[in-house]
Coordinates of C-alpha atoms in Angstrom, one line a residue:
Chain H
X656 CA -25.3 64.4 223.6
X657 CA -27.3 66.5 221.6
X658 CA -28.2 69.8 223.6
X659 CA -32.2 70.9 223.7
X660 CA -33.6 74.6 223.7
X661 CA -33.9 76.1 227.0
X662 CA -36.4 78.0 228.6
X663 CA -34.1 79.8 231.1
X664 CA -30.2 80.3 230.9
X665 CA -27.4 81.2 233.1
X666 CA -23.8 81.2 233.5
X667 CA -21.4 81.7 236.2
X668 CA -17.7 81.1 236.1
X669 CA -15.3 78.6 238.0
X670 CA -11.6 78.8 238.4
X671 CA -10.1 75.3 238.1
X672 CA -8.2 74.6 240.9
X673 CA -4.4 72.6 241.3
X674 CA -6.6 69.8 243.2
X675 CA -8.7 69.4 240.4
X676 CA -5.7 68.4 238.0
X677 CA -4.6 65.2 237.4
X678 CA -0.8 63.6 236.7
X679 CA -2.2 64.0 232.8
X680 CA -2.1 68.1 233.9
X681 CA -5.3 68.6 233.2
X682 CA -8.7 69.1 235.4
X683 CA -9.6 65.2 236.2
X684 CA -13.0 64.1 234.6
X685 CA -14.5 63.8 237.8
X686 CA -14.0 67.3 238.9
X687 CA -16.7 68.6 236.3
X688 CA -19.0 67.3 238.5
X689 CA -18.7 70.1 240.7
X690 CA -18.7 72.6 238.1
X691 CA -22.0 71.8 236.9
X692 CA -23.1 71.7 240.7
X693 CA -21.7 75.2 240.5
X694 CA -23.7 75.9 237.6
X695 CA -26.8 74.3 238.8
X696 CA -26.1 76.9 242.1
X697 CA -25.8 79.7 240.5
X698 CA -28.7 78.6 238.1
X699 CA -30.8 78.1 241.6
X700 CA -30.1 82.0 242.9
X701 CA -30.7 83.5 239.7
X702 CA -33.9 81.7 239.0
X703 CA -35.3 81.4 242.4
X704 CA -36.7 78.8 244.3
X705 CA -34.7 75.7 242.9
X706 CA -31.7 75.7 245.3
X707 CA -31.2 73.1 247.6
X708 CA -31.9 75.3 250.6
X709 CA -35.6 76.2 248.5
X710 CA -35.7 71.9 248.5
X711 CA -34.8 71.7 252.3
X712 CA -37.6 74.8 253.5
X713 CA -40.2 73.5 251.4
X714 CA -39.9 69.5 252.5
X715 CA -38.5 68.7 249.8
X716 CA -34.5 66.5 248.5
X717 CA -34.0 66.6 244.4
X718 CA -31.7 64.4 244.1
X719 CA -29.5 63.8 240.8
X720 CA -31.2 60.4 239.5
X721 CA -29.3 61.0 236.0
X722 CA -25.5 62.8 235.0
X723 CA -24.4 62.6 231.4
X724 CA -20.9 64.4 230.4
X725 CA -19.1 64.3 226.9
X726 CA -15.9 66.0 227.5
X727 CA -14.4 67.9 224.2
X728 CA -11.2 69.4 225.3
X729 CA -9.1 70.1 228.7
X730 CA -9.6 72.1 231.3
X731 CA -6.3 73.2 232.9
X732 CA -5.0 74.6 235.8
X733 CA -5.9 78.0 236.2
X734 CA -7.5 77.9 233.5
X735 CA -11.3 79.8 234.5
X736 CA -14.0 77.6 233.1
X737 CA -17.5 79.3 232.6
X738 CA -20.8 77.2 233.3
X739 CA -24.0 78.2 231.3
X740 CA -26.4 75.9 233.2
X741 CA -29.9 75.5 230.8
X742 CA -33.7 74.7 232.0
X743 CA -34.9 72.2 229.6
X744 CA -38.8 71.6 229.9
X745 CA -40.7 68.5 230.4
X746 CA -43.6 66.7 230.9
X747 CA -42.6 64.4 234.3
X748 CA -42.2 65.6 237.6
X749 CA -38.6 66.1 237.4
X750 CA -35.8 69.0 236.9
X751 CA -33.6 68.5 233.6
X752 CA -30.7 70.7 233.4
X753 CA -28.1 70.9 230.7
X754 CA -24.9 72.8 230.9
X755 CA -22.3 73.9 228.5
X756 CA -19.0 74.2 230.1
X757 CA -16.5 76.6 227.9
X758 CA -12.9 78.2 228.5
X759 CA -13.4 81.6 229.3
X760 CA -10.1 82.8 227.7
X761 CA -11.3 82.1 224.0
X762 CA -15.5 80.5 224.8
X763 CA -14.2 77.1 223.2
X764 CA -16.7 74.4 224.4
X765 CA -15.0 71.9 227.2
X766 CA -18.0 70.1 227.6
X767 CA -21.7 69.4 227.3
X768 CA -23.7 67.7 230.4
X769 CA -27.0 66.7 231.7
X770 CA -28.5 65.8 234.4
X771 CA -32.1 64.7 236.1
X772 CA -33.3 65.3 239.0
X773 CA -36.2 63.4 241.0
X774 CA -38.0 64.8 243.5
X775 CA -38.6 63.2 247.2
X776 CA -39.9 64.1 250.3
X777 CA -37.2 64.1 252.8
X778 CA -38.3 60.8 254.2
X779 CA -37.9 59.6 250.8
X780 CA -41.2 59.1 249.2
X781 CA -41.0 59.8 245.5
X782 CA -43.2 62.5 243.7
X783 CA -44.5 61.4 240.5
X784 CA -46.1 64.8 239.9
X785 CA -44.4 68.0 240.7
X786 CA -44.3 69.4 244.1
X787 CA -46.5 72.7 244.5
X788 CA -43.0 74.6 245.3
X789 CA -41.7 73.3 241.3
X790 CA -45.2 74.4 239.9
X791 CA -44.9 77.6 241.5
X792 CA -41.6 78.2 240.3
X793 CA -42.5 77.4 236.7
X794 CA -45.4 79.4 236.7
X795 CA -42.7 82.9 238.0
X796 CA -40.3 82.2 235.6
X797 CA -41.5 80.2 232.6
X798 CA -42.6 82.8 229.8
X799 CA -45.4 81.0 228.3
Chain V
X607 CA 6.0 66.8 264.7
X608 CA 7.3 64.7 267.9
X609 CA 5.3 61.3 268.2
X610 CA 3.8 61.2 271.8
X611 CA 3.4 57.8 273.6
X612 CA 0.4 56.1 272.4
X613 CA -2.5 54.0 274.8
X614 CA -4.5 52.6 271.9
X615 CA -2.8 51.8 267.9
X616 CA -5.2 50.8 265.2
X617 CA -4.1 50.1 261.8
X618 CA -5.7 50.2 258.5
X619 CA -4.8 50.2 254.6
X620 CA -5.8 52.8 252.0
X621 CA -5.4 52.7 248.2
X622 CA -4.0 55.8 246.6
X623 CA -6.1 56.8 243.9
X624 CA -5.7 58.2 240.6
X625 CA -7.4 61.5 241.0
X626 CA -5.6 61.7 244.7
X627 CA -2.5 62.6 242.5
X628 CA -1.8 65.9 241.7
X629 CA 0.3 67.0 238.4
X630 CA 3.3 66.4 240.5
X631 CA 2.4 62.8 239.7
X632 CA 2.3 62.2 243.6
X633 CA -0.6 62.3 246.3
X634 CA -1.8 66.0 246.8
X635 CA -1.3 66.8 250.2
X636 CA -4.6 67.5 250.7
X637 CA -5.7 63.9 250.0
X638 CA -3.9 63.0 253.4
X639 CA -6.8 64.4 255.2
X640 CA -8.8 61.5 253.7
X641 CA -6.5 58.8 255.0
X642 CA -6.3 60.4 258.4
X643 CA -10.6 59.8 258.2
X644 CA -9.8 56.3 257.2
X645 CA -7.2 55.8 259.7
X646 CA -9.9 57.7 262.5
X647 CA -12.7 55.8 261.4
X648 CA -11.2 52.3 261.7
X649 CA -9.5 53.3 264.8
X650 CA -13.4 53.7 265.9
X651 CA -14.3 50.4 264.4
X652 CA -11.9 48.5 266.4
X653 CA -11.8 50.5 270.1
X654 CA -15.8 51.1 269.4
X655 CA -17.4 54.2 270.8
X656 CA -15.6 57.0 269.3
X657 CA -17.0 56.4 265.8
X658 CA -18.8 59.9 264.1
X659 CA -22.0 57.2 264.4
X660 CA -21.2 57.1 268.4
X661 CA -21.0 60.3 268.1
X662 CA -24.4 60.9 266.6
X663 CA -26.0 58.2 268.9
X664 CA -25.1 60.1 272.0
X665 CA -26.0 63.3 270.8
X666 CA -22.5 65.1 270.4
X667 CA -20.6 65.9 267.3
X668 CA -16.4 66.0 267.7
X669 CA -15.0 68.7 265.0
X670 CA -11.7 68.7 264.4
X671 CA -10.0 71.7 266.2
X672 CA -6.3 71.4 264.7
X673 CA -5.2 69.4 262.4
X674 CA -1.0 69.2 261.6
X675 CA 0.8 67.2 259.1
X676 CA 4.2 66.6 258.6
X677 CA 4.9 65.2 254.9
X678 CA 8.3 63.3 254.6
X679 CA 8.1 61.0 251.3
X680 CA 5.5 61.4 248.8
X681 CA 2.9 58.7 247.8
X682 CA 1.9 57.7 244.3
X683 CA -1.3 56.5 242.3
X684 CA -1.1 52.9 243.3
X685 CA 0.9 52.7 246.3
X686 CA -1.0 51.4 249.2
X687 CA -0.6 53.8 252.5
X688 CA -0.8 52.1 255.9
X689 CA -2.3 54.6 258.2
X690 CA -1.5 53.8 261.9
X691 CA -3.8 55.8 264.1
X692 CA -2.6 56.0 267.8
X693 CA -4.8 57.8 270.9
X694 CA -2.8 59.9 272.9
X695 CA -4.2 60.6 276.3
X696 CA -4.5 64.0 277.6
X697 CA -6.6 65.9 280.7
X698 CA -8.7 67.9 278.1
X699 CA -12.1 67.5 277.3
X700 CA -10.5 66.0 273.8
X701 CA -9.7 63.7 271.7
X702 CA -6.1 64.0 270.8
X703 CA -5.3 61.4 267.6
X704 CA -1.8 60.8 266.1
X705 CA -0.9 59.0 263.1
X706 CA 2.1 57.6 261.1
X707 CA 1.0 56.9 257.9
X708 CA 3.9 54.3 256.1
X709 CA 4.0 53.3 252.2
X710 CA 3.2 49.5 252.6
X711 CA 5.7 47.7 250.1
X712 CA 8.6 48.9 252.3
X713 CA 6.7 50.3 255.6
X714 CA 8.8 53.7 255.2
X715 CA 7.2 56.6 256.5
X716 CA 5.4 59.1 254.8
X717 CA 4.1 61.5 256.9
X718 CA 3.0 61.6 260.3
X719 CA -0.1 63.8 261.8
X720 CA -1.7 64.9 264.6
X721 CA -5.7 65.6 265.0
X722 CA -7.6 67.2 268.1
X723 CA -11.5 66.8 268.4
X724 CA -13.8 68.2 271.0
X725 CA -17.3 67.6 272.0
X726 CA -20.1 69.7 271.3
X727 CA -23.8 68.7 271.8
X728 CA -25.9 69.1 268.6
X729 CA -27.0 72.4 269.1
X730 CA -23.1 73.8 269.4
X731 CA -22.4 73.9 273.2
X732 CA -19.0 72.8 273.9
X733 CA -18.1 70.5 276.7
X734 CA -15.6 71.0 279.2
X735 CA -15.4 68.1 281.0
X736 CA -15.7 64.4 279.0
X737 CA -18.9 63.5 278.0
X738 CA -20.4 60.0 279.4
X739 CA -19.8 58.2 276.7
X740 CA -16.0 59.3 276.3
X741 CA -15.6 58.8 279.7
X742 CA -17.0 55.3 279.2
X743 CA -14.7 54.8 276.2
X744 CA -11.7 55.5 278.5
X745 CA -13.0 53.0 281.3
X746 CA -13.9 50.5 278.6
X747 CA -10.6 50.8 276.4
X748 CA -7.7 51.8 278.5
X749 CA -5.8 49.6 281.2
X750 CA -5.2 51.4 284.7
Chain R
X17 CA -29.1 53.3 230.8
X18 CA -29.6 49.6 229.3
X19 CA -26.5 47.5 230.1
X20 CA -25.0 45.3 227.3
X21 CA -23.5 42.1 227.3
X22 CA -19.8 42.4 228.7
X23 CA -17.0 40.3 227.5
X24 CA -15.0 40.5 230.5
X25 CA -16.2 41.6 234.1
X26 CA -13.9 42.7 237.5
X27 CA -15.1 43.1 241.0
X28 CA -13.6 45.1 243.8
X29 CA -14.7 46.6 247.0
X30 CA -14.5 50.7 248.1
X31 CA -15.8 52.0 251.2
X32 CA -17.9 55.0 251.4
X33 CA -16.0 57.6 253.2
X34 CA -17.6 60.4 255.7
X35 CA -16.2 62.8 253.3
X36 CA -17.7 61.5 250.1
X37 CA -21.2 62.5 252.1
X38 CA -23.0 65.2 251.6
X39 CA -25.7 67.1 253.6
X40 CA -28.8 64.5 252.7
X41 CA -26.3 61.8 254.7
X42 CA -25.7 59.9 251.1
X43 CA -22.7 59.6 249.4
X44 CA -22.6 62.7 247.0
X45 CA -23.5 61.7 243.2
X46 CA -19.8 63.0 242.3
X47 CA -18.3 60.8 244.4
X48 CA -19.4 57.8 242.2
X49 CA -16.8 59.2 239.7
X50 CA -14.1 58.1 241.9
X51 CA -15.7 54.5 242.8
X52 CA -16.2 53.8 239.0
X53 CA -12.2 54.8 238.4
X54 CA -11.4 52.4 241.3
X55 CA -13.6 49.7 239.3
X56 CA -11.4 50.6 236.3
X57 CA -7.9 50.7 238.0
X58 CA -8.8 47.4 239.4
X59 CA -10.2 45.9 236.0
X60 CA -6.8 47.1 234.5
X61 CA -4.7 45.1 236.9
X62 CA -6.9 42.1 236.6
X63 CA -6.8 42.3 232.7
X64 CA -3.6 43.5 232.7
X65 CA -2.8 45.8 230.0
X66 CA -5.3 48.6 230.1
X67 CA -4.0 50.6 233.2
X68 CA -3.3 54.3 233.1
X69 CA 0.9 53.3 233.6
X70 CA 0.4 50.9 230.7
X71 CA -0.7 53.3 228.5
X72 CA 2.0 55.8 229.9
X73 CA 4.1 52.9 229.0
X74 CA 3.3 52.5 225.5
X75 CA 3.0 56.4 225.1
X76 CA -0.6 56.5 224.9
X77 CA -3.3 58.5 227.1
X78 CA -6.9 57.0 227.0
X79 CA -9.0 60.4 228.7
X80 CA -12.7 59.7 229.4
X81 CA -14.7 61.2 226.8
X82 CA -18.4 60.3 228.0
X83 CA -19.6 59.4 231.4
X84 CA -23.2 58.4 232.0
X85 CA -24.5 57.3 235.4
X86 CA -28.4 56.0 236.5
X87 CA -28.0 56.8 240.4
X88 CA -30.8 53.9 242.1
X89 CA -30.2 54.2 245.9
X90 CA -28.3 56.0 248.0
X91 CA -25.1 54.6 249.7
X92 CA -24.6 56.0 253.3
X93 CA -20.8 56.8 255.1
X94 CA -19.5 53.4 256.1
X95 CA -21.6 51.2 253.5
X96 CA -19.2 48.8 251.6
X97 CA -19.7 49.0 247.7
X98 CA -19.0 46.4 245.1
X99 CA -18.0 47.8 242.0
X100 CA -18.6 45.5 238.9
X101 CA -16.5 46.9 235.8
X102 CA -17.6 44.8 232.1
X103 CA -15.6 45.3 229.1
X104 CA -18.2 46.1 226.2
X105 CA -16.6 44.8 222.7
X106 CA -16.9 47.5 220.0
X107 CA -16.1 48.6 216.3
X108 CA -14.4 51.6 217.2
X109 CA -10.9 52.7 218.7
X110 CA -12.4 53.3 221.9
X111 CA -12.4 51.8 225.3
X112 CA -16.4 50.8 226.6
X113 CA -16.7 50.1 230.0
X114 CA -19.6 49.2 231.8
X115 CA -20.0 49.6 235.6
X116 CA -23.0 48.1 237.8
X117 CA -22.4 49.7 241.9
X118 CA -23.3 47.3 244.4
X119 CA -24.2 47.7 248.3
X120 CA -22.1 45.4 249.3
X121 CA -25.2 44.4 252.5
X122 CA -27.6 43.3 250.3
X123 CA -26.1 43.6 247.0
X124 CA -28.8 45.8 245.9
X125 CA -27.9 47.9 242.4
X126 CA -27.2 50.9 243.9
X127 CA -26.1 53.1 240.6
X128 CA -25.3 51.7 237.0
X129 CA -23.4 53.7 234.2
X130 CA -20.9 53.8 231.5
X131 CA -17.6 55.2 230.0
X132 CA -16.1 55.7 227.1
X133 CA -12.2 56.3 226.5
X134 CA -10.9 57.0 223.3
X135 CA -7.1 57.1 222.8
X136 CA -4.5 59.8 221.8
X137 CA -0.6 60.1 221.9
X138 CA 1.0 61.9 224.9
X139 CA 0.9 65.2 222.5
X140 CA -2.7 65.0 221.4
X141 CA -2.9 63.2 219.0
X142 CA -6.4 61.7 218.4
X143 CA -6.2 57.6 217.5
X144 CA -9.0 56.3 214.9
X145 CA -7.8 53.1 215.0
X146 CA -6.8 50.8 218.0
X147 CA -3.0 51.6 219.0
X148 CA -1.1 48.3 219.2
X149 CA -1.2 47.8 222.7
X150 CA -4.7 47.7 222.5
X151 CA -4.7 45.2 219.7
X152 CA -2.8 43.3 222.2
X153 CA -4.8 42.9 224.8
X154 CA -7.5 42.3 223.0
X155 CA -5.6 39.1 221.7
X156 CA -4.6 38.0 225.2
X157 CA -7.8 38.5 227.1
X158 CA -10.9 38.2 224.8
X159 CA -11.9 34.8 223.8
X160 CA -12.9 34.3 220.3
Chain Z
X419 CA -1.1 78.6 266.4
X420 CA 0.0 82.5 267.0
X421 CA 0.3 84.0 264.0
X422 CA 3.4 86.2 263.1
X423 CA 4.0 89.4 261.4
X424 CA 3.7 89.6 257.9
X425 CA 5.9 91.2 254.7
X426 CA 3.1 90.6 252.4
X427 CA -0.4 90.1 252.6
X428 CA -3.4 89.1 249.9
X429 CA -6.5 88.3 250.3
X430 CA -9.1 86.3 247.6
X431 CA -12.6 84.7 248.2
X432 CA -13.6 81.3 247.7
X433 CA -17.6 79.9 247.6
X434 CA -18.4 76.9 249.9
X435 CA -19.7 74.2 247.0
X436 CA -22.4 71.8 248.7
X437 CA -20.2 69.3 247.5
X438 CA -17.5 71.0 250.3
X439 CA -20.3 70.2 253.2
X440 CA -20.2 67.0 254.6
X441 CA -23.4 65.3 257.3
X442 CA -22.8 68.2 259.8
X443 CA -23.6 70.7 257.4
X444 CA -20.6 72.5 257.7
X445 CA -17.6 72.3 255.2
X446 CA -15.8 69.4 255.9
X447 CA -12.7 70.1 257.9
X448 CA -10.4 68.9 254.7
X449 CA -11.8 71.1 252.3
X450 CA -10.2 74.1 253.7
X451 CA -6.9 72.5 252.6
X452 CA -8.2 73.8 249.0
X453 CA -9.1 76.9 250.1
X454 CA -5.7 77.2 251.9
X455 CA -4.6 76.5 248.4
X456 CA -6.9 79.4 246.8
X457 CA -5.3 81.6 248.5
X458 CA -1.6 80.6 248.1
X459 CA -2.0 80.6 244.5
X460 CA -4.1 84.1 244.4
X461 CA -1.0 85.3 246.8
X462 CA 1.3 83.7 243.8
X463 CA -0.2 85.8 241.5
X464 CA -0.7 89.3 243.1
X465 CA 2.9 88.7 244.3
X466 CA 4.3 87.6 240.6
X467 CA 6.8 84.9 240.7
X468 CA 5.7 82.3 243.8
X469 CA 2.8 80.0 241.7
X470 CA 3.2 76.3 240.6
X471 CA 3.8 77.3 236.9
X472 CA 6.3 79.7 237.9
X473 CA 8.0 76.8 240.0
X474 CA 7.6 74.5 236.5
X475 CA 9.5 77.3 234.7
X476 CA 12.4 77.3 236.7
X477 CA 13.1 73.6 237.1
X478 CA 11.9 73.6 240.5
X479 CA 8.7 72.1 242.5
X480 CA 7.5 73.6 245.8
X481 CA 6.1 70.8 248.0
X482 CA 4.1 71.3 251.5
X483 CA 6.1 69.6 254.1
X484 CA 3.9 71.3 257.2
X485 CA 0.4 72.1 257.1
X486 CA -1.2 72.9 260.3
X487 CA -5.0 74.1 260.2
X488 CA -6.8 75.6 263.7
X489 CA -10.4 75.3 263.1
X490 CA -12.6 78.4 265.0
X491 CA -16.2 78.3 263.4
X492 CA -17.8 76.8 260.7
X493 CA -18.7 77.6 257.4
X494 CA -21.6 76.4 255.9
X495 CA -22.6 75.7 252.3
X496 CA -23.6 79.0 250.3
X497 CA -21.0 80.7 252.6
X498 CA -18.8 82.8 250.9
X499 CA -14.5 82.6 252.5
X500 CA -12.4 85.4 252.3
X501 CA -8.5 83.8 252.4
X502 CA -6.1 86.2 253.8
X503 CA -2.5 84.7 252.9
X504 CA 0.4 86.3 254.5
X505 CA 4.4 86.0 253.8
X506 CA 6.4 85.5 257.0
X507 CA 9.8 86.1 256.6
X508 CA 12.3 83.5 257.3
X509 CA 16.3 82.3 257.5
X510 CA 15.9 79.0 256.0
X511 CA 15.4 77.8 252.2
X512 CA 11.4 77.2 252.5
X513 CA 8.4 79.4 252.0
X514 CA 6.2 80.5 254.8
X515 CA 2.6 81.0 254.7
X516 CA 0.2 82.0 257.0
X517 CA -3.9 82.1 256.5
X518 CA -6.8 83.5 257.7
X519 CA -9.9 82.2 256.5
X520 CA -13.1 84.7 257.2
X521 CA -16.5 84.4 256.9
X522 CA -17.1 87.0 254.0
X523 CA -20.8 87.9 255.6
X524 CA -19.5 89.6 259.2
X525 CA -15.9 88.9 259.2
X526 CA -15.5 86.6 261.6
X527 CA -12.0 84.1 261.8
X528 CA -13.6 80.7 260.6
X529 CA -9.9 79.3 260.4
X530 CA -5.8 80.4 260.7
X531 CA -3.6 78.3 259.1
X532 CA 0.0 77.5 258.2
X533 CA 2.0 76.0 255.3
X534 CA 5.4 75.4 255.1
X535 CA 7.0 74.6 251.3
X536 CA 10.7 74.0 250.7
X537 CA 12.3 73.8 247.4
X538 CA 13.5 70.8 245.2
X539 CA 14.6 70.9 241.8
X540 CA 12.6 68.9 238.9
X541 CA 14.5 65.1 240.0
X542 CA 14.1 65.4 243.6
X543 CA 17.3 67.3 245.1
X544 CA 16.1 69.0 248.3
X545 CA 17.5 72.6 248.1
X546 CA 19.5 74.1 251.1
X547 CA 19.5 77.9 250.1
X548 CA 17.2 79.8 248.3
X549 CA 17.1 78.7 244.4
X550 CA 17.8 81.2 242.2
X551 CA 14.5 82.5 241.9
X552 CA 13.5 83.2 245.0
X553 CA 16.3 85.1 245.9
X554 CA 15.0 87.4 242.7
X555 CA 11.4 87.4 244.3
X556 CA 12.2 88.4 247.3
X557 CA 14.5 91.1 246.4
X558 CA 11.5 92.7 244.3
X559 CA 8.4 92.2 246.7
X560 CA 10.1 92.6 250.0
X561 CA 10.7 96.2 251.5
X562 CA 14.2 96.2 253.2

């Protein structure tokens, strides 16, 4: 996966858990998952108006309709992971993130990741331009 | 944990999986929560009524208010759990569930469990006495 | 995500579990994680030889390096889903596996993705070309 | 569950993922089990000598054999937990912990909880007295 430049960038940290760790003793593949929604979270509150609860007030699900990983190196117990979540622009009426997961103790990269997410109204119509909330949004944070 | 007499026994199967196991190479004791679910959610299936879509239907939600495990023998990636759910009756405005859950190749026990539900309506009022549709459960399910 | 044409192809069945459900009522997109590894436990017992214990066995780990998932529809708590896992032949010393997630109801294509393992010895060490066991199998199970 | 007087207490927080909240829109009731284990392992660390790793080190594991969870309120997703773990004091060869979970925002008891680990070395020997080092932990953390 070849990472894009971002418009907006954040980063928040995660402590990997015992429950995230596998018999191999390191953090299971699947557990990135929720680091990234961590990232995409934090992301959310620092750039305002792209959290779930902003999706829910203004009518709004964004669901994940595309998740990409490549995994580098492991992610061990205890081991505090920090997620640098990335806006990437784009034409369609979706939200692309990519995130670069490193190990805090020396910033050596863990993984990369992507993902796409559609918009919907919450009875499940799909938005093939973006909702006035998303425009909004770009047009606050977006340095143009 | 002492095993109380039981009105009702269901019985269902549930695969350990590979990221249930912890670095100890055996189910993380948290993943037991899950088969209790499994165990609780079948036991609906088969004495219908008290499934969380019953619940839903009727306009009450049943949280869990205690949950106790014992663990006695620990499960692998692989093994295949037997969860045996059992209703216990009681005078409460509850739902008091116990389970044995056994290791199928040899049916030896692995840890048993105890859940407690009550009834709230949607908007968060407890109940005090049975709802109508437990109390239809109970005349449906249990012989007098 | 464009599918390719599979060599070998497993079935099996998961059910979608009230805790793999998220707010929006849908299974959360991590969850999937966890119904593609069951799709890849159960391929490895069908075709035997490419199971986590066998490569314990043979002193081999085989970690996921990418993971790519197209999410189509949402599967609710209580939907059956049929995981199809297809063995993609390649050049390289890597293990390409293909996944297409079924609702079981109407066996409509619910999510499709892809991973890819590549193999290393218990202490780390990176393979570049296949380890014998996986010469092996290959032998046994892929027609020529 | 009456909780009993403590030796040592700790306390660490813990952020409600969405992936934590299940169709009620509260954390689902299992995923407290991880924050139960937050805060043992924050405890483990303030308290030197008590985590997993130091467990590994000394030939010994430390498995849960009781875990009993009383549910008061509920958090919801965005909520951030404060986990107070407390050492009760006790004759036999096990470790006793005791939890409150708190809403960080006003305080309020979301949760009390118990564990209860006993010691086995490496192969699976359940220990009758306190190994080695535990006897050395307590004699430097507890006040006599």
């Amino acid at each position: 996966m070849k990472l894009h430049p971002a418009a907006l960038a954040d980063k928040t940290e995660v402590l990997v858990r015992f429950s995230d760790v596998d018999m191999m003793r390191v953090a299971w593949h699947g557990s990135y998952v929720a680091y990234l929604e961590d990232g995409r979270e934090h992301f959310g509150k620092t750039f305002k108006g792209v959290g779930y609860d902003d999706y829910f007030r203004t009518g709004y699900v964004a669901p994940v309709v595309n998740l990409t990983i490549d995994y580098k190196q492991s992610l061990k117990c205890g081991d505090v992971a920090v997620v640098e979540t990335r806006y990437i622009p784009t034409e369609g009426a979706k939200l692309i993130l990519e995130y670069v997961i490193y190990r805090k103790s020396d910033m050596a990269v863990m993984a990369t990741a992507q993902t796409t997410q559609m918009f919907m109204t919450a009875d499940g119509e799909v938005q093939y331009t973006d909702p006035d909330f998303f425009v909004e949004w770009k047009r606050r944070w977006l340095k143009n």
